[in-house]
Tab-separated table of C-alpha atoms and ligand atoms in Angstrom:
chain	number	residue	atom	x	y	z
A	1	UNK	CA	-21.433	-1.488	21.806
A	2	UNK	CA	-17.986	-0.391	20.941
A	3	UNK	CA	-17.032	-0.564	17.255
A	4	UNK	CA	-14.051	-2.641	16.207
A	5	UNK	CA	-12.530	-0.965	13.166
A	6	UNK	CA	-10.487	-2.671	10.514
A	7	UNK	CA	-7.574	-0.478	11.290
A	8	UNK	CA	-6.671	2.397	13.641
A	9	UNK	CA	-4.226	5.104	12.825
A	10	UNK	CA	-0.885	5.068	14.647
A	11	UNK	CA	-0.520	8.306	16.707
A	12	UNK	CA	2.748	9.242	18.443
A	13	UNK	CA	2.127	10.148	22.071
A	14	UNK	CA	1.076	13.781	22.048
A	15	UNK	CA	3.914	14.909	24.317
A	16	UNK	CA	6.467	13.613	21.853
A	17	UNK	CA	4.917	15.719	19.102
A	18	UNK	CA	4.753	18.889	21.123
A	19	UNK	CA	8.543	19.839	20.950
A	20	UNK	CA	8.419	19.541	17.093
A	21	UNK	CA	5.296	21.702	16.917
A	22	UNK	CA	6.864	24.312	19.250
A	23	UNK	CA	9.934	24.434	17.017
A	24	UNK	CA	7.823	24.766	13.881
A	25	UNK	CA	5.752	27.575	15.546
A	26	UNK	CA	9.109	29.270	16.493
A	27	UNK	CA	10.688	28.930	13.064
A	28	UNK	CA	7.560	29.883	11.213
A	29	UNK	CA	8.375	27.509	8.368
A	30	UNK	CA	5.415	25.366	7.360
A	31	UNK	CA	6.252	23.821	3.932
A	32	UNK	CA	8.571	23.845	0.896
A	33	UNK	CA	11.395	21.415	1.820
A	34	UNK	CA	11.575	22.542	5.424
A	35	UNK	CA	13.740	21.162	8.201
A	36	UNK	CA	11.483	18.359	9.317
A	37	UNK	CA	10.773	17.407	5.702
A	38	UNK	CA	14.503	16.882	5.222
A	39	UNK	CA	14.878	15.063	8.558
A	40	UNK	CA	12.062	12.684	7.696
A	41	UNK	CA	13.581	11.934	4.224
A	42	UNK	CA	16.866	11.061	5.953
A	43	UNK	CA	15.223	9.108	8.757
A	44	UNK	CA	13.154	7.083	6.342
A	45	UNK	CA	16.112	6.278	4.050
A	46	UNK	CA	17.861	4.936	7.159
A	47	UNK	CA	14.838	3.059	8.566
A	48	UNK	CA	13.791	1.559	5.308
A	49	UNK	CA	17.393	1.030	4.047
A	50	UNK	CA	16.787	2.758	0.764
A	51	UNK	CA	19.171	5.145	-1.040
A	52	UNK	CA	16.874	8.044	-1.933
A	53	UNK	CA	13.365	9.035	-1.017
A	54	UNK	CA	11.230	11.909	-2.051
A	55	UNK	CA	8.261	12.665	0.183
A	56	UNK	CA	4.882	13.450	-1.407
A	57	UNK	CA	1.597	14.738	-0.087
A	58	UNK	CA	-0.073	11.387	-0.863
A	59	UNK	CA	0.523	8.093	-2.618
A	60	UNK	CA	-1.723	8.878	-5.584
A	61	UNK	CA	0.184	11.962	-6.557
A	62	UNK	CA	3.410	10.140	-6.003
A	63	UNK	CA	2.204	7.496	-8.487
A	64	UNK	CA	1.224	10.155	-11.083
A	65	UNK	CA	4.566	11.864	-10.580
A	66	UNK	CA	6.464	8.666	-11.103
A	67	UNK	CA	4.620	7.953	-14.336
A	68	UNK	CA	5.244	11.458	-15.646
A	69	UNK	CA	8.869	11.748	-14.604
A	70	UNK	CA	9.564	8.464	-16.498
A	71	UNK	CA	7.563	9.960	-19.441
A	72	UNK	CA	5.460	6.832	-19.809
A	73	UNK	CA	3.047	6.757	-22.739
A	74	UNK	CA	0.781	4.395	-24.518
A	75	UNK	CA	0.002	1.303	-22.428
A	76	UNK	CA	1.126	0.222	-19.036
A	77	UNK	CA	0.555	-3.322	-17.626
A	78	UNK	CA	-0.955	-3.488	-14.233
A	79	UNK	CA	-3.308	-5.485	-11.978
A	80	UNK	CA	-7.042	-5.243	-11.534
A	81	UNK	CA	-6.642	-6.392	-7.934
A	82	UNK	CA	-5.713	-3.189	-6.148
A	83	UNK	CA	-7.012	0.028	-4.773
A	84	UNK	CA	-8.291	2.150	-7.668
A	85	UNK	CA	-5.560	4.754	-7.183
A	86	UNK	CA	-3.131	2.461	-8.975
A	87	UNK	CA	-4.902	2.596	-12.324
A	88	UNK	CA	-6.405	6.018	-11.823
A	89	UNK	CA	-2.827	7.320	-11.870
A	90	UNK	CA	-2.528	5.874	-15.375
A	91	UNK	CA	-5.812	7.351	-16.625
A	92	UNK	CA	-4.768	10.666	-15.180
A	93	UNK	CA	-1.652	10.497	-17.358
A	94	UNK	CA	-3.595	9.569	-20.487
A	95	UNK	CA	-2.220	5.940	-20.401
A	96	UNK	CA	-4.139	2.873	-21.232
A	97	UNK	CA	-4.093	0.357	-18.340
A	98	UNK	CA	-3.635	-3.170	-19.586
A	99	UNK	CA	-4.922	-5.510	-16.876
A	100	UNK	CA	-3.257	-8.868	-16.314
A	101	UNK	CA	-4.603	-11.628	-13.854
A	102	UNK	CA	-3.112	-12.363	-10.572
A	103	UNK	CA	-1.469	-15.352	-8.789
A	104	UNK	CA	-3.888	-17.350	-6.692
A	105	UNK	CA	-1.583	-17.557	-3.696
A	106	UNK	CA	-0.046	-14.067	-3.434
A	107	UNK	CA	-2.928	-12.051	-5.113
A	108	UNK	CA	-0.085	-10.166	-6.998
A	109	UNK	CA	0.196	-9.805	-10.773
A	110	UNK	CA	1.145	-13.189	-12.374
A	111	UNK	CA	4.443	-12.704	-14.238
A	112	UNK	CA	3.665	-15.715	-16.425
A	113	UNK	CA	0.764	-13.726	-17.959
A	114	UNK	CA	2.557	-10.443	-18.486
A	115	UNK	CA	4.396	-11.190	-21.771
A	116	UNK	CA	1.217	-12.019	-23.600
A	117	UNK	CA	-0.093	-8.545	-22.770
A	118	UNK	CA	2.939	-6.629	-24.090
A	119	UNK	CA	2.517	-4.722	-27.346
A	120	UNK	CA	4.551	-2.123	-29.187
A	121	UNK	CA	2.777	0.540	-27.083
A	122	UNK	CA	3.768	-0.902	-23.672
A	123	UNK	CA	5.954	1.605	-21.790
A	124	UNK	CA	6.163	0.046	-18.334
A	125	UNK	CA	4.894	-2.463	-15.810
A	126	UNK	CA	3.059	-1.235	-12.732
A	127	UNK	CA	2.649	-4.087	-10.283
A	128	UNK	CA	1.343	-3.782	-6.668
A	129	UNK	CA	2.781	-5.528	-3.628
A	130	UNK	CA	-0.779	-6.383	-2.565
A	131	UNK	CA	-1.213	-6.347	1.305
A	132	UNK	CA	2.578	-5.847	1.467
A	133	UNK	CA	3.269	-9.314	0.116
A	134	UNK	CA	6.206	-8.888	-2.335
A	135	UNK	CA	5.566	-9.568	-6.038
A	136	UNK	CA	7.554	-12.133	-7.990
A	137	UNK	CA	9.957	-9.269	-8.780
A	138	UNK	CA	12.715	-11.464	-10.204
A	139	UNK	CA	10.461	-12.704	-12.964
A	140	UNK	CA	8.851	-9.275	-13.518
A	141	UNK	CA	12.286	-7.728	-13.870
A	142	UNK	CA	13.379	-10.383	-16.364
A	143	UNK	CA	10.414	-9.497	-18.642
A	144	UNK	CA	11.063	-5.695	-18.174
A	145	UNK	CA	14.701	-6.193	-19.165
A	146	UNK	CA	13.811	-8.224	-22.179
A	147	UNK	CA	11.505	-5.483	-23.467
A	148	UNK	CA	13.597	-2.621	-22.058
A	149	UNK	CA	10.756	-1.069	-20.103
A	150	UNK	CA	10.809	0.115	-16.461
A	151	UNK	CA	8.960	-1.365	-13.531
A	152	UNK	CA	7.223	1.021	-11.064
A	153	UNK	CA	6.078	-0.760	-7.974
A	154	UNK	CA	2.966	0.405	-6.175
A	155	UNK	CA	4.337	-0.347	-2.791
A	156	UNK	CA	1.614	1.601	-0.873
A	157	UNK	CA	1.116	-1.439	1.415
A	158	UNK	CA	4.769	-2.492	1.689
A	159	UNK	CA	6.298	-0.110	4.262
A	160	UNK	CA	9.176	-1.828	6.009
A	161	UNK	CA	8.683	-5.142	4.209
A	162	UNK	CA	11.818	-7.191	3.681
A	163	UNK	CA	12.529	-10.355	1.692
A	164	UNK	CA	15.699	-12.296	2.478
A	165	UNK	CA	16.522	-9.354	4.731
A	166	UNK	CA	16.540	-6.907	1.844
A	167	UNK	CA	13.999	-4.066	1.529
A	168	UNK	CA	11.437	-4.871	-1.111
A	169	UNK	CA	11.282	-1.136	-1.763
A	170	UNK	CA	14.538	-1.243	-3.674
A	171	UNK	CA	12.981	-3.355	-6.461
A	172	UNK	CA	12.168	-1.703	-9.762
A	173	UNK	CA	13.062	1.677	-11.098
A	174	UNK	CA	10.751	3.479	-8.559
A	175	UNK	CA	8.618	2.314	-5.665
A	176	UNK	CA	5.670	4.362	-4.359
A	177	UNK	CA	4.568	4.385	-0.689
A	178	UNK	CA	1.410	5.683	0.792
A	179	UNK	CA	1.408	7.216	4.303
A	180	UNK	CA	-2.348	7.553	4.525
A	181	UNK	CA	-3.825	7.416	7.977
A	182	UNK	CA	-5.143	3.867	7.305
A	183	UNK	CA	-1.630	2.507	6.501
A	184	UNK	CA	0.673	0.793	8.970
A	185	UNK	CA	2.869	3.914	9.028
A	186	UNK	CA	1.290	7.309	8.461
A	187	UNK	CA	1.918	11.003	8.130
A	188	UNK	CA	-1.917	11.501	8.216
A	189	UNK	CA	-1.920	11.958	4.481
A	190	UNK	CA	1.317	11.389	2.651
A	191	UNK	CA	3.391	9.342	0.418
A	192	UNK	CA	6.840	8.878	-1.033
A	193	UNK	CA	8.901	7.629	-3.999
A	194	UNK	CA	11.934	5.560	-3.585
A	195	UNK	CA	14.579	5.757	-6.305
A	196	UNK	CA	18.216	4.691	-6.959
A	197	UNK	CA	20.026	7.903	-8.080
A	198	UNK	CA	20.545	11.460	-6.925
A	199	UNK	CA	19.543	12.793	-10.390
A	200	UNK	CA	16.214	10.915	-10.185
A	201	UNK	CA	15.639	12.159	-6.599
A	202	UNK	CA	16.190	15.776	-7.796
A	203	UNK	CA	13.791	15.244	-10.706
A	204	UNK	CA	11.099	13.872	-8.286
A	205	UNK	CA	11.754	16.786	-5.907
A	206	UNK	CA	11.254	19.248	-8.725
A	207	UNK	CA	8.066	17.526	-9.971
A	208	UNK	CA	6.280	17.955	-6.624
A	209	UNK	CA	7.250	21.675	-6.635
A	210	UNK	CA	5.779	22.834	-9.969
A	211	UNK	CA	8.955	21.823	-11.860
A	212	UNK	CA	11.059	24.583	-10.416
A	213	UNK	CA	14.806	24.084	-10.920
A	214	UNK	CA	15.545	27.306	-9.051
A	215	UNK	CA	13.824	30.622	-8.337
A	216	UNK	CA	13.796	31.762	-11.999
A	217	UNK	CA	13.948	28.490	-14.024
A	218	UNK	CA	11.385	25.848	-14.950
A	219	UNK	CA	12.379	23.343	-17.678
A	220	UNK	CA	9.873	20.533	-16.862
A	221	UNK	CA	6.297	20.191	-15.928
A	222	UNK	CA	5.367	19.697	-12.256
A	223	UNK	CA	2.558	20.196	-9.809
A	224	UNK	CA	2.138	20.713	-6.126
A	225	UNK	CA	2.471	17.658	-4.009
A	226	UNK	CA	4.676	18.772	-1.179
A	227	UNK	CA	4.419	17.392	2.338
A	228	UNK	CA	4.204	20.007	5.041
A	229	UNK	CA	6.293	20.434	8.183
A	230	UNK	CA	3.547	19.416	10.629
A	231	UNK	CA	2.915	16.136	8.836
A	232	UNK	CA	6.641	15.608	8.524
A	233	UNK	CA	6.989	16.068	12.277
A	234	UNK	CA	4.089	13.714	12.922
A	235	UNK	CA	5.930	11.146	10.738
A	236	UNK	CA	9.182	11.611	12.586
A	237	UNK	CA	7.519	11.221	15.955
A	238	UNK	CA	5.677	8.130	14.704
A	239	UNK	CA	8.781	6.450	13.476
A	240	UNK	CA	9.817	5.819	17.147
A	241	UNK	CA	6.595	3.692	17.643
A	242	UNK	CA	6.347	1.870	14.393
A	243	UNK	CA	8.324	-1.210	15.341
A	244	UNK	CA	6.090	-1.716	18.529
A	245	UNK	CA	2.976	-1.204	16.364
A	246	UNK	CA	4.155	-3.793	13.836
A	247	UNK	CA	4.911	-6.240	16.648
A	248	UNK	CA	1.366	-5.747	17.916
A	249	UNK	CA	-0.033	-6.392	14.531
A	250	UNK	CA	2.040	-9.612	14.390
A	251	UNK	CA	0.436	-10.723	17.668
A	252	UNK	CA	-2.955	-10.198	16.130
A	253	UNK	CA	-1.947	-12.148	13.094
A	254	UNK	CA	-0.614	-15.040	15.246
A	255	UNK	CA	-3.830	-14.955	17.232
A	256	UNK	CA	-5.939	-15.268	14.091
A	257	UNK	CA	-3.683	-18.065	12.873
A	258	UNK	CA	-3.997	-20.031	16.003
A	259	UNK	CA	-7.809	-19.708	16.111
A	260	UNK	CA	-8.799	-19.839	12.497
A	261	UNK	CA	-6.186	-22.210	11.066
A	262	UNK	CA	-8.275	-25.286	11.188
A	263	UNK	CA	-11.621	-23.821	10.103
A	264	UNK	CA	-12.576	-25.508	6.848
A	265	UNK	CA	-13.319	-23.238	4.028
A	266	UNK	CA	-11.169	-20.336	5.229
A	267	UNK	CA	-7.726	-19.679	3.735
A	268	UNK	CA	-5.399	-17.567	5.850
A	269	UNK	CA	-2.445	-15.480	4.580
A	270	UNK	CA	0.601	-17.627	4.139
A	271	UNK	CA	3.696	-15.909	5.262
A	272	UNK	CA	6.879	-17.312	3.667
A	273	UNK	CA	9.900	-17.903	6.060
A	274	UNK	CA	12.067	-15.385	4.118
A	275	UNK	CA	9.496	-12.579	4.501
A	276	UNK	CA	9.617	-9.815	7.163
A	277	UNK	CA	6.059	-8.616	6.792
A	278	UNK	CA	4.351	-5.527	8.146
A	279	UNK	CA	0.975	-7.230	8.870
A	280	UNK	CA	-0.752	-4.323	7.156
A	281	UNK	CA	-3.862	-6.313	6.358
A	282	UNK	CA	-5.268	-9.740	7.358
A	283	UNK	CA	-7.019	-11.113	4.216
A	284	UNK	CA	-8.897	-14.367	4.486
A	285	UNK	CA	-10.540	-16.186	1.668
A	286	UNK	CA	-13.973	-17.699	2.180
A	287	UNK	CA	-14.873	-20.809	0.208
A	288	UNK	CA	-18.683	-20.672	0.605
A	289	UNK	CA	-19.240	-24.299	-0.258
A	290	UNK	CA	-17.034	-25.527	2.448
A	291	UNK	CA	-17.469	-22.756	5.053
A	292	UNK	CA	-21.212	-22.741	4.622
A	293	UNK	CA	-21.718	-19.057	4.317
A	294	UNK	CA	-20.723	-16.565	1.755
A	295	UNK	CA	-18.123	-13.814	2.118
A	296	UNK	CA	-20.832	-11.194	2.109
A	297	UNK	CA	-22.899	-13.082	4.748
A	298	UNK	CA	-19.845	-13.141	7.058
A	299	UNK	CA	-19.111	-9.472	6.297
A	300	UNK	CA	-22.635	-8.484	7.309
A	301	UNK	CA	-22.687	-10.718	10.337
A	302	UNK	CA	-19.528	-9.004	11.576
A	303	UNK	CA	-21.020	-5.579	10.842
A	304	UNK	CA	-24.214	-6.460	12.790
A	305	UNK	CA	-21.867	-6.988	15.698
A	306	UNK	CA	-20.078	-3.658	15.177
A	307	UNK	CA	-17.052	-5.306	13.647
A	308	UNK	CA	-15.940	-3.456	10.527
A	309	UNK	CA	-14.101	-5.724	8.179
A	310	UNK	CA	-13.354	-4.677	4.517
A	311	UNK	CA	-13.918	-6.325	1.238
A	312	UNK	CA	-10.454	-5.241	-0.165
A	313	UNK	CA	-10.444	-5.451	-3.158
A	314	UNK	CA	-13.984	-5.641	-4.188
A	315	UNK	CA	-15.102	-4.695	-6.826
A	316	UNK	CA	-12.231	-5.361	-9.059
A	317	UNK	CA	-10.903	-2.182	-10.738
A	318	UNK	CA	-12.141	-3.484	-14.065
A	319	UNK	CA	-15.641	-3.840	-12.689
A	320	UNK	CA	-15.949	-0.146	-12.068
A	321	UNK	CA	-18.012	1.583	-14.848
A	322	UNK	CA	-15.149	3.991	-15.677
A	323	UNK	CA	-12.945	0.984	-16.549
A	324	UNK	CA	-15.424	-0.795	-18.706
A	325	UNK	CA	-13.514	-0.194	-21.910
A	326	UNK	CA	-10.395	-1.720	-20.433
A	327	UNK	CA	-12.081	-4.872	-19.016
A	328	UNK	CA	-10.520	-8.187	-19.749
A	329	UNK	CA	-11.237	-11.561	-18.178
A	330	UNK	CA	-9.127	-12.068	-15.070
A	331	UNK	CA	-10.806	-15.099	-13.510
A	332	UNK	CA	-8.404	-15.510	-10.577
A	333	UNK	CA	-8.680	-11.864	-9.555
A	334	UNK	CA	-12.491	-12.032	-9.951
A	335	UNK	CA	-12.737	-15.151	-7.751
A	336	UNK	CA	-10.442	-13.748	-4.995
A	337	UNK	CA	-12.283	-10.388	-5.130
A	338	UNK	CA	-15.523	-12.113	-4.495
A	339	UNK	CA	-14.331	-14.280	-1.642
A	340	UNK	CA	-11.809	-12.033	0.272
A	341	UNK	CA	-12.482	-10.257	3.547
A	342	UNK	CA	-9.878	-8.263	5.437
A	343	UNK	CA	-10.324	-8.724	9.235
A	344	UNK	CA	-9.444	-5.966	11.671
A	345	UNK	CA	-5.749	-5.697	12.400
A	346	UNK	CA	-3.999	-2.912	14.231
A	347	UNK	CA	-1.999	-2.099	17.348
A	348	UNK	CA	-5.052	-1.354	19.626
A	349	UNK	CA	-7.039	-4.595	19.301
A	350	UNK	CA	-7.651	-6.220	22.646
A	351	UNK	CA	-7.932	-9.922	23.470
A	352	UNK	CA	-11.674	-9.233	24.008
A	353	UNK	CA	-11.978	-7.755	20.554
A	354	UNK	CA	-10.191	-10.628	19.012
A	355	UNK	CA	-12.231	-13.257	20.908
A	356	UNK	CA	-15.340	-11.643	19.713
A	357	UNK	CA	-14.270	-11.644	16.086
A	358	UNK	CA	-13.168	-15.286	16.338
A	359	UNK	CA	-16.405	-16.393	17.963
A	360	UNK	CA	-18.510	-14.771	15.236
A	361	UNK	CA	-16.438	-16.417	12.490
A	362	UNK	CA	-16.656	-19.841	14.287
A	363	UNK	CA	-20.367	-19.642	15.147
A	364	UNK	CA	-20.940	-18.889	11.525
A	365	UNK	CA	-19.235	-22.055	10.460
A	366	UNK	CA	-21.631	-24.361	8.435
A	367	UNK	CA	-24.759	-22.636	9.586
B	401	PLP	C1	-2.451	-0.021	-3.514
B	401	PLP	C2	-2.652	1.468	-3.230
B	401	PLP	N1	-2.118	2.290	-4.167
B	401	PLP	C3	-2.191	3.644	-3.983
B	401	PLP	C4	-2.856	4.215	-2.878
B	401	PLP	C5	-3.040	5.660	-2.770
B	401	PLP	O1	-2.448	6.230	-1.693
B	401	PLP	P1	-3.003	7.540	-1.099
B	401	PLP	O2	-4.310	7.226	-0.356
B	401	PLP	O3	-1.937	7.975	-0.096
B	401	PLP	O4	-3.225	8.572	-2.161
B	401	PLP	C6	-3.424	3.267	-1.919
B	401	PLP	C7	-4.148	3.674	-0.722
B	401	PLP	O5	-4.811	4.539	-0.419
B	401	PLP	C8	-3.299	1.906	-2.156
B	401	PLP	O6	-3.891	1.075	-1.270
């Protein structure tokens, strides 16, 4: 039985990658701000409609770099409903994560609860555009301005997302992307930081290269988080296919909507009219009392049938042992975390695959 995976990495056709590889082999330049690294930064600025971008070797190191370049200290307000990399980046930087509950409809940090969590030690807000659904950035920015602290968006899921035709990646002081193979757009491993000034871009470029200003000068700390030429070439070749892949994801999303919309006890993602989404995940919420089976029962039933869904994000970050000292009650995040299941969504799903998924979810209804 063939396995239906929750996602599938987007590969450029091999023959479109070959000329890049041939050129890299000829030039013998593999990393350290090479030609294709620069080409990809320029191409992404244009594609994403952002002013400056600094590529990184992954999203986690991009987050840590952002935190350190802004010299954050003390406490940072964030969400427990994310992949653990978000708050790990804070712990790595000796910062106390202060967790705030999420909104029940977007699963993003609830701005109305942020102010109560601010103390004299708060140095920033680190929200996540969960599943690529934009945060309530206007309200978040109002609070940040009032307390004169920066907002860094973990935009790992938000590649190419637009709200009112504007890139969501321009919100906040910095936005972090992940280009991991499981993401809508990938450089195999990879990430990036989006910023608004040339000075900040240069700082971020130095940070990923040990802090070097030039061959003989280092004035700031840094580490190694450079993206190499082969991955940059993979990213450039993939950019030509990303629109098509997102369109395919949209078709999957539409299919799910058509077939699952009237199943009682299942809440589907709601996509506001002003949002151009990337369909990076397809989270559904199971109300066991109405649907008749628990989230975990459905998860296992799918698994028995070789359909790999994911309980993103379960457990909550605050439920990991290592976060026990930072745990606070976040009842909405807890409830969503215990009832969410992300269905397979990617550019290679066939009608057969989708029909199989739908029939298992439907057969499961009230049984
Ligand atoms: C919300 C979020 N933040 C950060 C990351 C870390 O990105 P990476 O895997 O590229 O280090 C991920 C994904 O892996 C993520 O989902």
